[in-house]
Amino acid sequence: MSENNDLTQGAPLRKIIQFSIPLVGGSIFQQFYNFIDTLIIGRLLGIDALAAIGAYYPLSFLILGFVQGSCIGFSIPLAQSVGEGNQRDIHRYLVGGYLICLILTVLLTPIMMISTHPILMLLNTPQHILKLATGFTIIAFAGIPANILYNYSASTLRAFGDSNHPFYFLVISLFLNIALALFMILYLHLGLNSVAIATVISEFFAGLLNVIFFVHSDRFPKIKLTIKGLNHHILGRICMIGFPMGLEYSVSAIGAVIMQDAINLLGVTAVAAQSAGDKIRQLFTLPMESVGMAIATYMAQNYGARKPERIKQGLKSGSLIQLSWSFFAFILVIIFKKTLIGLVLGTTHGQAFHLTDLYLTTISFFFIVHGLLMIFRNTLQGLGHSMYAIVSGLGELIGRGIASLIAMTSIGYAAICYANQLAWGLSLCYCVFMVWWVFKRDKRLKPDTKN
């Protein structure tokens, strides 16, 4: 592993920032695409199409969030082996991760495609957008193989300390995505389904580029695709770290599904407003999640290298980064929120505009809570304690569930505006305690641990 990619050497703050920049850049470009995507849908296809996307989002969070979290988790033992310099384990964890990804693909894709319509009906999706939401969601779930390919291949490159090339390939795929979506909407007249089809194609393309680069670059060990050396211990450890990480995303997402049910009962205007507000909110909070992903890899490599002091320094440095970004993001929201809302909704007045404004104003005060949650949760995951992180997802579930119940009273939409903050706060309290607990009990994190 080259010095530039070695997270076990050098000043922690500088290393984390260097490693995070491509991840943050990727999330910004991803949200830029999502924002353009929302503009295309809102302007060319109308508010019903925008509401249909809003109905799909919790399911995306639930299923594709599980896929993303699991793929990141599958790479944690690999990153620990890279930090330790154990070539035999590097091979076994890498091949084992791809094998589990293949099994996950075969099982999950048909189940979710078949279940889409019943789930959307169960969530009280407004009848006149049900067909739109169902068609879009089925296509998105048909793309689960592409999603798994991209997420695990990108996580593999990051485990070796390379966060740059997944970013480059993501940017290329996002421009392809926009071009394909516009072409299919304007010339093939495929409507909202164009966006889902374009996303699947571009995601597969980005994953393929990751794999080609890994295979042909001299930066990485040459891996033979053989199951020789794999055993139940290796596969079990990959699953015990990866699937709990995915389940943590999903348990948290169940809260979003419950909240979406409450929003659906408030009507199409509320659905569209929350959908638009959340798209804009993600422009500012996904960079925090990217820093969290960087922390997970940083912690994993240093845990494998048995460097507890660097882990503690990384925790402080990551928190400082999130504090600084949260303040900056809050200022940006206050200054530009009306312009952004107008771009998404195509109007600067009306009930939907007012509700979106209320949502953004409320949530921006609590950005720092989300930022710190990403640091402490990903610290647990990078240290290999994904099982503990599942409970933090329960905190988010409880928070969003409480807000959803309140939303069904006379308080209504105002409760939805506080749902994420309550979820983040409960989870953060738990994760801070568990990080302290792990540092107290894990012998490899003691200052006198021998290399």
Short mmCIF file of C-alpha atoms in Angstrom, two decimals:
data_model
loop_
_atom_site.label_atom_id
_atom_site.label_comp_id
_atom_site.label_asym_id
_atom_site.label_seq_id
_atom_site.Cartn_x
_atom_site.Cartn_y
_atom_site.Cartn_z
CA MET A 1 0.00 0.00 0.00
CA SER A 2 1.52 3.33 -1.03
CA GLU A 3 2.17 6.01 1.57
CA ASN A 4 -0.45 8.30 0.05
CA ASN A 5 -3.12 5.66 0.67
CA ASP A 6 -1.88 4.44 4.06
CA LEU A 7 -4.24 5.75 6.74
CA THR A 8 -2.03 4.32 9.51
CA GLN A 9 0.68 6.94 8.91
CA GLY A 10 0.74 10.75 8.94
CA ALA A 11 -1.30 13.40 10.76
CA PRO A 12 -4.82 11.98 11.35
CA LEU A 13 -6.67 15.22 10.51
CA ARG A 14 -4.81 15.64 7.23
CA LYS A 15 -5.21 11.97 6.30
CA ILE A 16 -8.94 11.95 7.06
CA ILE A 17 -9.48 15.15 5.06
CA GLN A 18 -7.46 13.81 2.11
CA PHE A 19 -9.34 10.53 2.13
CA SER A 20 -12.70 12.26 2.67
CA ILE A 21 -12.42 14.84 -0.14
CA PRO A 22 -13.21 12.38 -2.97
CA LEU A 23 -16.01 10.84 -0.87
CA VAL A 24 -17.49 14.26 -0.16
CA GLY A 25 -17.01 15.19 -3.81
CA GLY A 26 -18.82 12.02 -4.80
CA SER A 27 -21.73 12.76 -2.46
CA ILE A 28 -21.94 16.36 -3.71
CA PHE A 29 -22.00 15.17 -7.31
CA GLN A 30 -24.52 12.49 -6.35
CA GLN A 31 -26.75 15.09 -4.77
CA PHE A 32 -26.15 17.46 -7.64
CA TYR A 33 -27.46 14.70 -9.86
CA ASN A 34 -30.40 14.07 -7.49
CA PHE A 35 -31.11 17.79 -7.50
CA ILE A 36 -30.99 17.96 -11.31
CA ASP A 37 -33.06 14.78 -11.33
CA THR A 38 -35.66 16.48 -9.12
CA LEU A 39 -35.63 19.54 -11.39
CA ILE A 40 -36.18 17.34 -14.45
CA ILE A 41 -39.02 15.47 -12.76
CA GLY A 42 -40.65 18.55 -11.26
CA ARG A 43 -40.41 20.70 -14.39
CA LEU A 44 -40.93 18.10 -17.16
CA LEU A 45 -43.14 15.50 -15.47
CA GLY A 46 -45.07 17.46 -12.81
CA ILE A 47 -45.83 17.36 -9.09
CA ASP A 48 -47.41 13.89 -9.22
CA ALA A 49 -44.13 12.44 -10.50
CA LEU A 50 -42.28 14.29 -7.74
CA ALA A 51 -44.68 12.87 -5.15
CA ALA A 52 -44.16 9.37 -6.61
CA ILE A 53 -40.41 9.75 -6.03
CA GLY A 54 -41.21 10.82 -2.46
CA ALA A 55 -43.25 7.63 -1.96
CA TYR A 56 -40.34 5.54 -3.32
CA TYR A 57 -37.62 7.14 -1.19
CA PRO A 58 -38.33 5.31 2.13
CA LEU A 59 -38.25 1.96 0.29
CA SER A 60 -34.98 2.99 -1.31
CA PHE A 61 -33.66 3.89 2.12
CA LEU A 62 -34.87 0.54 3.47
CA ILE A 63 -33.60 -1.82 0.74
CA LEU A 64 -30.83 0.01 -1.12
CA GLY A 65 -29.65 1.40 2.21
CA PHE A 66 -29.36 -2.19 3.44
CA VAL A 67 -27.37 -3.06 0.31
CA GLN A 68 -25.04 -0.08 0.67
CA GLY A 69 -24.50 -0.61 4.39
CA SER A 70 -23.84 -4.33 3.93
CA CYS A 71 -21.34 -3.74 1.10
CA ILE A 72 -19.46 -1.19 3.19
CA GLY A 73 -19.50 -3.64 6.09
CA PHE A 74 -18.21 -6.49 3.92
CA SER A 75 -15.10 -4.37 3.24
CA ILE A 76 -14.31 -3.66 6.93
CA PRO A 77 -12.44 -6.99 7.56
CA LEU A 78 -10.63 -6.36 4.28
CA ALA A 79 -9.54 -2.87 5.41
CA GLN A 80 -8.40 -4.29 8.76
CA SER A 81 -6.30 -6.91 6.89
CA VAL A 82 -4.82 -4.14 4.71
CA GLY A 83 -3.83 -2.20 7.83
CA GLU A 84 -2.32 -5.37 9.30
CA GLY A 85 -0.53 -6.20 6.02
CA ASN A 86 -1.87 -9.78 5.98
CA GLN A 87 -1.87 -10.78 2.29
CA ARG A 88 -3.53 -14.15 2.89
CA ASP A 89 -6.48 -12.58 4.68
CA ILE A 90 -6.70 -9.80 2.07
CA HIS A 91 -7.32 -12.44 -0.60
CA ARG A 92 -9.79 -14.41 1.49
CA TYR A 93 -11.86 -11.44 2.63
CA LEU A 94 -11.96 -9.92 -0.85
CA VAL A 95 -13.14 -13.09 -2.60
CA GLY A 96 -15.47 -13.97 0.26
CA GLY A 97 -17.09 -10.55 0.02
CA TYR A 98 -17.77 -10.96 -3.71
CA LEU A 99 -19.24 -14.43 -3.11
CA ILE A 100 -21.65 -13.12 -0.47
CA CYS A 101 -22.59 -10.20 -2.73
CA LEU A 102 -23.49 -12.67 -5.48
CA ILE A 103 -25.74 -14.66 -3.14
CA LEU A 104 -27.37 -11.47 -1.86
CA THR A 105 -28.08 -10.36 -5.42
CA VAL A 106 -29.79 -13.61 -6.39
CA LEU A 107 -31.99 -13.65 -3.28
CA LEU A 108 -32.93 -9.99 -2.85
CA THR A 109 -33.71 -8.80 -6.39
CA PRO A 110 -36.75 -10.98 -7.26
CA ILE A 111 -38.21 -10.71 -3.75
CA MET A 112 -38.25 -6.91 -3.83
CA MET A 113 -39.59 -6.65 -7.38
CA ILE A 114 -42.53 -8.91 -6.48
CA SER A 115 -43.21 -7.10 -3.19
CA THR A 116 -43.20 -3.53 -4.51
CA HIS A 117 -46.91 -2.99 -5.20
CA PRO A 118 -48.22 -4.56 -1.97
CA ILE A 119 -45.74 -2.54 0.11
CA LEU A 120 -46.68 0.76 -1.54
CA MET A 121 -50.36 0.02 -0.97
CA LEU A 122 -49.64 -0.86 2.66
CA LEU A 123 -47.97 2.54 3.05
CA ASN A 124 -51.17 4.33 1.99
CA THR A 125 -49.56 5.73 -1.15
CA PRO A 126 -52.12 8.13 -2.70
CA GLN A 127 -54.10 6.21 -5.33
CA HIS A 128 -53.49 8.58 -8.23
CA ILE A 129 -49.68 8.28 -7.91
CA LEU A 130 -49.64 4.54 -7.05
CA LYS A 131 -49.06 3.39 -10.63
CA LEU A 132 -46.24 5.89 -11.16
CA ALA A 133 -44.55 4.95 -7.88
CA THR A 134 -44.93 1.21 -8.53
CA GLY A 135 -43.39 1.31 -12.01
CA PHE A 136 -40.47 3.45 -10.87
CA THR A 137 -39.77 1.31 -7.80
CA ILE A 138 -39.86 -2.03 -9.66
CA ILE A 139 -37.26 -0.79 -12.15
CA ALA A 140 -35.10 0.55 -9.31
CA PHE A 141 -35.22 -2.83 -7.56
CA ALA A 142 -34.41 -4.62 -10.81
CA GLY A 143 -31.16 -2.65 -10.59
CA ILE A 144 -30.14 -4.14 -7.24
CA PRO A 145 -27.34 -6.18 -8.95
CA ALA A 146 -25.88 -2.95 -10.35
CA ASN A 147 -26.17 -1.28 -6.95
CA ILE A 148 -24.36 -4.15 -5.23
CA LEU A 149 -21.64 -4.22 -7.90
CA TYR A 150 -20.93 -0.51 -7.53
CA ASN A 151 -21.07 -0.35 -3.72
CA TYR A 152 -18.86 -3.36 -3.04
CA SER A 153 -16.33 -2.56 -5.77
CA ALA A 154 -16.07 1.05 -4.52
CA SER A 155 -15.77 -0.16 -0.90
CA THR A 156 -13.00 -2.54 -1.98
CA LEU A 157 -10.97 0.26 -3.53
CA ARG A 158 -11.49 2.42 -0.43
CA ALA A 159 -10.39 -0.46 1.84
CA PHE A 160 -7.00 -0.25 0.10
CA GLY A 161 -6.95 3.52 0.70
CA ASP A 162 -8.07 4.58 -2.79
CA SER A 163 -11.04 6.93 -2.51
CA ASN A 164 -10.13 8.85 -5.68
CA HIS A 165 -11.02 6.42 -8.45
CA PRO A 166 -14.50 5.51 -7.16
CA PHE A 167 -15.13 9.27 -7.21
CA TYR A 168 -13.89 9.67 -10.79
CA PHE A 169 -16.02 6.77 -12.02
CA LEU A 170 -19.06 8.02 -10.10
CA VAL A 171 -18.80 11.46 -11.72
CA ILE A 172 -18.60 9.88 -15.18
CA SER A 173 -21.64 7.73 -14.42
CA LEU A 174 -23.67 10.69 -13.12
CA PHE A 175 -23.19 12.66 -16.33
CA LEU A 176 -24.19 9.53 -18.23
CA ASN A 177 -27.23 9.25 -15.96
CA ILE A 178 -28.44 12.78 -16.69
CA ALA A 179 -27.90 12.39 -20.44
CA LEU A 180 -29.76 9.08 -20.56
CA ALA A 181 -32.67 10.38 -18.45
CA LEU A 182 -33.15 13.46 -20.65
CA PHE A 183 -32.88 11.40 -23.83
CA MET A 184 -35.46 8.86 -22.68
CA ILE A 185 -37.87 11.53 -21.40
CA LEU A 186 -37.64 13.92 -24.35
CA TYR A 187 -37.17 11.49 -27.25
CA LEU A 188 -38.39 8.08 -26.12
CA HIS A 189 -41.23 9.52 -23.99
CA LEU A 190 -40.76 6.93 -21.23
CA GLY A 191 -41.83 9.35 -18.50
CA LEU A 192 -40.77 8.81 -14.89
CA ASN A 193 -39.43 5.32 -15.64
CA SER A 194 -36.67 6.99 -17.67
CA VAL A 195 -35.03 8.20 -14.47
CA ALA A 196 -35.00 4.71 -12.93
CA ILE A 197 -33.65 3.06 -16.10
CA ALA A 198 -30.91 5.67 -16.48
CA THR A 199 -29.86 5.21 -12.85
CA VAL A 200 -29.55 1.43 -13.17
CA ILE A 201 -27.49 1.66 -16.37
CA SER A 202 -25.12 4.32 -15.06
CA GLU A 203 -24.64 2.55 -11.70
CA PHE A 204 -23.70 -0.68 -13.46
CA PHE A 205 -21.26 1.26 -15.65
CA ALA A 206 -19.57 2.82 -12.59
CA GLY A 207 -19.26 -0.56 -10.88
CA LEU A 208 -17.76 -2.09 -14.00
CA LEU A 209 -15.15 0.70 -14.16
CA ASN A 210 -14.21 0.04 -10.51
CA VAL A 211 -13.68 -3.66 -11.22
CA ILE A 212 -11.67 -3.06 -14.42
CA PHE A 213 -9.43 -0.56 -12.64
CA PHE A 214 -8.82 -2.93 -9.71
CA VAL A 215 -7.96 -5.85 -11.98
CA HIS A 216 -5.58 -3.92 -14.24
CA SER A 217 -3.90 -1.53 -11.79
CA ASP A 218 -0.52 -2.36 -10.29
CA ARG A 219 -1.57 -0.65 -7.03
CA PHE A 220 -3.51 -3.69 -5.88
CA PRO A 221 -2.58 -7.34 -5.32
CA LYS A 222 -3.43 -9.73 -8.10
CA ILE A 223 -6.36 -11.76 -6.81
CA LYS A 224 -7.36 -15.11 -8.26
CA LEU A 225 -11.10 -15.72 -8.20
CA THR A 226 -10.89 -18.98 -6.32
CA ILE A 227 -12.67 -20.07 -3.18
CA LYS A 228 -9.54 -21.88 -2.01
CA GLY A 229 -8.74 -20.77 1.51
CA LEU A 230 -12.29 -19.67 2.28
CA ASN A 231 -13.86 -21.21 5.37
CA HIS A 232 -16.83 -20.66 7.62
CA HIS A 233 -14.79 -18.38 9.89
CA ILE A 234 -13.92 -15.97 7.07
CA LEU A 235 -17.43 -15.95 5.57
CA GLY A 236 -18.99 -15.74 9.02
CA ARG A 237 -16.90 -12.72 10.00
CA ILE A 238 -17.77 -10.92 6.75
CA CYS A 239 -21.47 -11.57 7.40
CA MET A 240 -21.26 -10.68 11.11
CA ILE A 241 -19.83 -7.26 10.27
CA GLY A 242 -21.55 -6.59 6.94
CA PHE A 243 -25.17 -7.61 7.49
CA PRO A 244 -25.58 -5.87 10.87
CA MET A 245 -24.29 -2.71 9.21
CA GLY A 246 -26.90 -3.13 6.49
CA LEU A 247 -29.59 -3.95 9.03
CA GLU A 248 -28.71 -0.80 10.96
CA TYR A 249 -29.52 1.17 7.81
CA SER A 250 -32.74 -0.80 7.38
CA VAL A 251 -33.93 -0.54 10.97
CA SER A 252 -33.40 3.20 10.74
CA ALA A 253 -35.23 3.19 7.41
CA ILE A 254 -38.25 1.44 8.92
CA GLY A 255 -38.71 4.66 10.86
CA ALA A 256 -38.61 6.54 7.55
CA VAL A 257 -41.22 4.14 6.14
CA ILE A 258 -43.47 4.74 9.16
CA MET A 259 -42.94 8.48 8.74
CA GLN A 260 -43.76 8.26 5.02
CA ASP A 261 -47.04 6.56 5.93
CA ALA A 262 -47.88 9.51 8.18
CA ILE A 263 -46.90 11.99 5.46
CA ASN A 264 -49.02 10.16 2.87
CA LEU A 265 -52.04 10.61 5.13
CA LEU A 266 -51.40 14.38 5.13
CA GLY A 267 -51.91 14.54 1.35
CA VAL A 268 -49.98 14.98 -1.90
CA THR A 269 -48.87 18.53 -1.06
CA ALA A 270 -47.19 17.35 2.14
CA VAL A 271 -45.60 14.41 0.29
CA ALA A 272 -44.19 16.69 -2.42
CA ALA A 273 -42.98 19.29 0.12
CA GLN A 274 -41.18 16.75 2.29
CA SER A 275 -39.71 15.06 -0.78
CA ALA A 276 -38.39 18.39 -2.12
CA GLY A 277 -37.12 19.43 1.31
CA ASP A 278 -35.32 16.16 1.87
CA LYS A 279 -33.67 16.33 -1.56
CA ILE A 280 -32.31 19.77 -0.66
CA ARG A 281 -31.37 18.68 2.87
CA GLN A 282 -29.28 15.84 1.47
CA LEU A 283 -27.14 18.33 -0.45
CA PHE A 284 -25.81 19.38 2.95
CA THR A 285 -25.93 16.20 5.07
CA LEU A 286 -24.58 13.57 2.67
CA PRO A 287 -21.07 15.10 2.83
CA MET A 288 -21.25 14.35 6.57
CA GLU A 289 -22.08 10.73 5.76
CA SER A 290 -19.12 10.62 3.40
CA VAL A 291 -16.81 11.77 6.18
CA GLY A 292 -18.35 8.99 8.27
CA MET A 293 -17.48 6.45 5.57
CA ALA A 294 -13.90 7.75 5.60
CA ILE A 295 -13.81 7.35 9.38
CA ALA A 296 -14.93 3.70 9.08
CA THR A 297 -12.01 2.88 6.76
CA TYR A 298 -9.56 4.95 8.83
CA MET A 299 -10.61 3.15 12.02
CA ALA A 300 -10.48 -0.27 10.34
CA GLN A 301 -6.94 0.18 9.00
CA ASN A 302 -5.62 1.55 12.30
CA TYR A 303 -7.39 -1.17 14.28
CA GLY A 304 -5.70 -3.78 12.08
CA ALA A 305 -2.37 -1.99 12.57
CA ARG A 306 -2.98 -1.90 16.38
CA LYS A 307 -2.66 1.88 16.76
CA PRO A 308 -5.15 2.93 19.47
CA GLU A 309 -3.78 6.47 19.84
CA ARG A 310 -4.36 7.18 16.15
CA ILE A 311 -7.91 5.89 16.54
CA LYS A 312 -8.57 8.36 19.37
CA GLN A 313 -6.98 11.18 17.37
CA GLY A 314 -9.13 10.22 14.38
CA LEU A 315 -12.27 10.44 16.52
CA LYS A 316 -11.39 13.99 17.57
CA SER A 317 -10.38 15.04 14.05
CA GLY A 318 -13.56 13.65 12.51
CA SER A 319 -15.71 15.47 15.07
CA LEU A 320 -13.91 18.74 14.31
CA ILE A 321 -14.53 18.31 10.58
CA GLN A 322 -18.25 17.70 11.17
CA LEU A 323 -18.59 20.68 13.52
CA SER A 324 -17.02 23.00 10.96
CA TRP A 325 -19.13 21.70 8.06
CA SER A 326 -22.37 21.79 10.07
CA PHE A 327 -21.94 25.50 10.82
CA PHE A 328 -21.08 26.28 7.19
CA ALA A 329 -24.02 24.21 5.88
CA PHE A 330 -26.45 25.97 8.26
CA ILE A 331 -25.39 29.37 6.91
CA LEU A 332 -25.80 28.17 3.31
CA VAL A 333 -29.31 26.84 3.99
CA ILE A 334 -30.45 30.08 5.61
CA ILE A 335 -29.11 32.16 2.70
CA PHE A 336 -30.12 30.00 -0.28
CA LYS A 337 -33.11 27.93 0.84
CA LYS A 338 -35.79 30.00 -0.91
CA THR A 339 -33.85 29.93 -4.19
CA LEU A 340 -33.34 26.17 -3.95
CA ILE A 341 -36.98 25.51 -3.10
CA GLY A 342 -38.10 27.67 -6.01
CA LEU A 343 -35.83 25.72 -8.37
CA VAL A 344 -37.21 22.37 -7.23
CA LEU A 345 -40.90 23.25 -7.04
CA GLY A 346 -40.93 25.76 -9.88
CA THR A 347 -42.73 28.30 -7.68
CA THR A 348 -41.90 30.78 -4.93
CA HIS A 349 -45.28 30.73 -3.23
CA GLY A 350 -48.08 28.38 -2.25
CA GLN A 351 -48.58 25.75 0.43
CA ALA A 352 -45.92 23.33 -0.86
CA PHE A 353 -43.32 26.12 -0.86
CA HIS A 354 -44.24 27.13 2.69
CA LEU A 355 -44.06 23.56 4.01
CA THR A 356 -40.69 22.93 2.34
CA ASP A 357 -39.33 26.17 3.82
CA LEU A 358 -40.50 25.12 7.30
CA TYR A 359 -38.87 21.70 6.90
CA LEU A 360 -35.45 23.08 5.86
CA THR A 361 -35.40 25.85 8.46
CA THR A 362 -36.16 23.42 11.26
CA ILE A 363 -33.75 20.65 10.30
CA SER A 364 -30.75 22.87 9.55
CA PHE A 365 -30.39 23.82 13.23
CA PHE A 366 -29.56 20.19 14.03
CA PHE A 367 -27.00 19.37 11.33
CA ILE A 368 -24.25 18.94 13.94
CA VAL A 369 -26.19 16.13 15.63
CA HIS A 370 -26.26 14.22 12.35
CA GLY A 371 -22.58 14.94 11.72
CA LEU A 372 -21.43 13.61 15.10
CA LEU A 373 -23.68 10.56 14.73
CA MET A 374 -21.84 9.69 11.52
CA ILE A 375 -18.48 9.86 13.34
CA PHE A 376 -19.39 7.75 16.36
CA ARG A 377 -21.49 5.21 14.48
CA ASN A 378 -18.82 4.63 11.84
CA THR A 379 -16.16 4.37 14.54
CA LEU A 380 -18.07 1.41 15.97
CA GLN A 381 -18.35 -0.12 12.52
CA GLY A 382 -14.71 0.43 11.59
CA LEU A 383 -13.66 -1.29 14.80
CA GLY A 384 -15.75 -4.29 13.78
CA HIS A 385 -18.67 -3.78 16.19
CA SER A 386 -21.49 -3.59 13.68
CA MET A 387 -23.82 -5.51 16.00
CA TYR A 388 -23.76 -2.58 18.42
CA ALA A 389 -24.64 -0.19 15.59
CA ILE A 390 -27.95 -1.98 14.95
CA VAL A 391 -29.27 -0.55 18.21
CA SER A 392 -28.46 2.96 16.98
CA GLY A 393 -30.79 2.21 14.07
CA LEU A 394 -33.45 1.34 16.64
CA GLY A 395 -32.95 4.81 18.11
CA GLU A 396 -33.73 6.33 14.71
CA LEU A 397 -36.72 4.03 14.33
CA ILE A 398 -38.11 5.12 17.70
CA GLY A 399 -37.48 8.81 16.98
CA ARG A 400 -39.24 8.77 13.61
CA GLY A 401 -42.02 6.58 14.99
CA ILE A 402 -42.77 9.05 17.80
CA ALA A 403 -42.79 11.98 15.37
CA SER A 404 -45.11 10.08 13.02
CA LEU A 405 -47.61 9.42 15.81
CA ILE A 406 -47.55 13.10 16.75
CA ALA A 407 -48.02 14.04 13.08
CA MET A 408 -51.37 12.25 13.12
CA THR A 409 -52.62 14.70 15.75
CA SER A 410 -53.49 18.38 15.27
CA ILE A 411 -49.74 19.20 15.17
CA GLY A 412 -49.54 17.53 11.74
CA TYR A 413 -46.68 18.46 9.41
CA ALA A 414 -44.71 20.34 12.08
CA ALA A 415 -43.97 17.01 13.78
CA ILE A 416 -42.53 15.65 10.52
CA CYS A 417 -40.09 18.56 10.52
CA TYR A 418 -38.61 17.33 13.82
CA ALA A 419 -38.62 13.59 13.08
CA ASN A 420 -35.04 13.28 11.78
CA GLN A 421 -33.61 15.41 14.58
CA LEU A 422 -35.24 13.27 17.24
CA ALA A 423 -33.99 10.13 15.49
CA TRP A 424 -30.43 11.44 15.19
CA GLY A 425 -30.32 12.60 18.82
CA LEU A 426 -31.41 9.27 20.30
CA SER A 427 -28.91 7.36 18.14
CA LEU A 428 -26.04 9.72 18.91
CA CYS A 429 -26.47 9.32 22.68
CA TYR A 430 -26.30 5.55 22.30
CA CYS A 431 -23.28 5.56 19.94
CA VAL A 432 -21.24 7.89 22.17
CA PHE A 433 -21.83 5.56 25.11
CA MET A 434 -20.94 2.46 23.08
CA VAL A 435 -17.70 3.96 21.73
CA TRP A 436 -16.68 4.70 25.33
CA TRP A 437 -17.64 1.13 26.30
CA VAL A 438 -15.64 -0.43 23.44
CA PHE A 439 -12.55 1.63 24.28
CA LYS A 440 -12.83 0.49 27.88
CA ARG A 441 -13.16 -3.23 27.12
CA ASP A 442 -11.23 -3.92 23.87
CA LYS A 443 -7.64 -4.90 24.69
CA ARG A 444 -6.43 -3.87 21.24
CA LEU A 445 -7.45 -0.29 22.05
CA LYS A 446 -5.38 -0.05 25.22
CA PRO A 447 -2.37 2.32 25.09
CA ASP A 448 0.03 -0.49 26.01
CA THR A 449 -1.13 -2.75 23.11
CA LYS A 450 1.91 -4.25 21.39
CA ASN A 451 2.41 -4.08 17.61
#
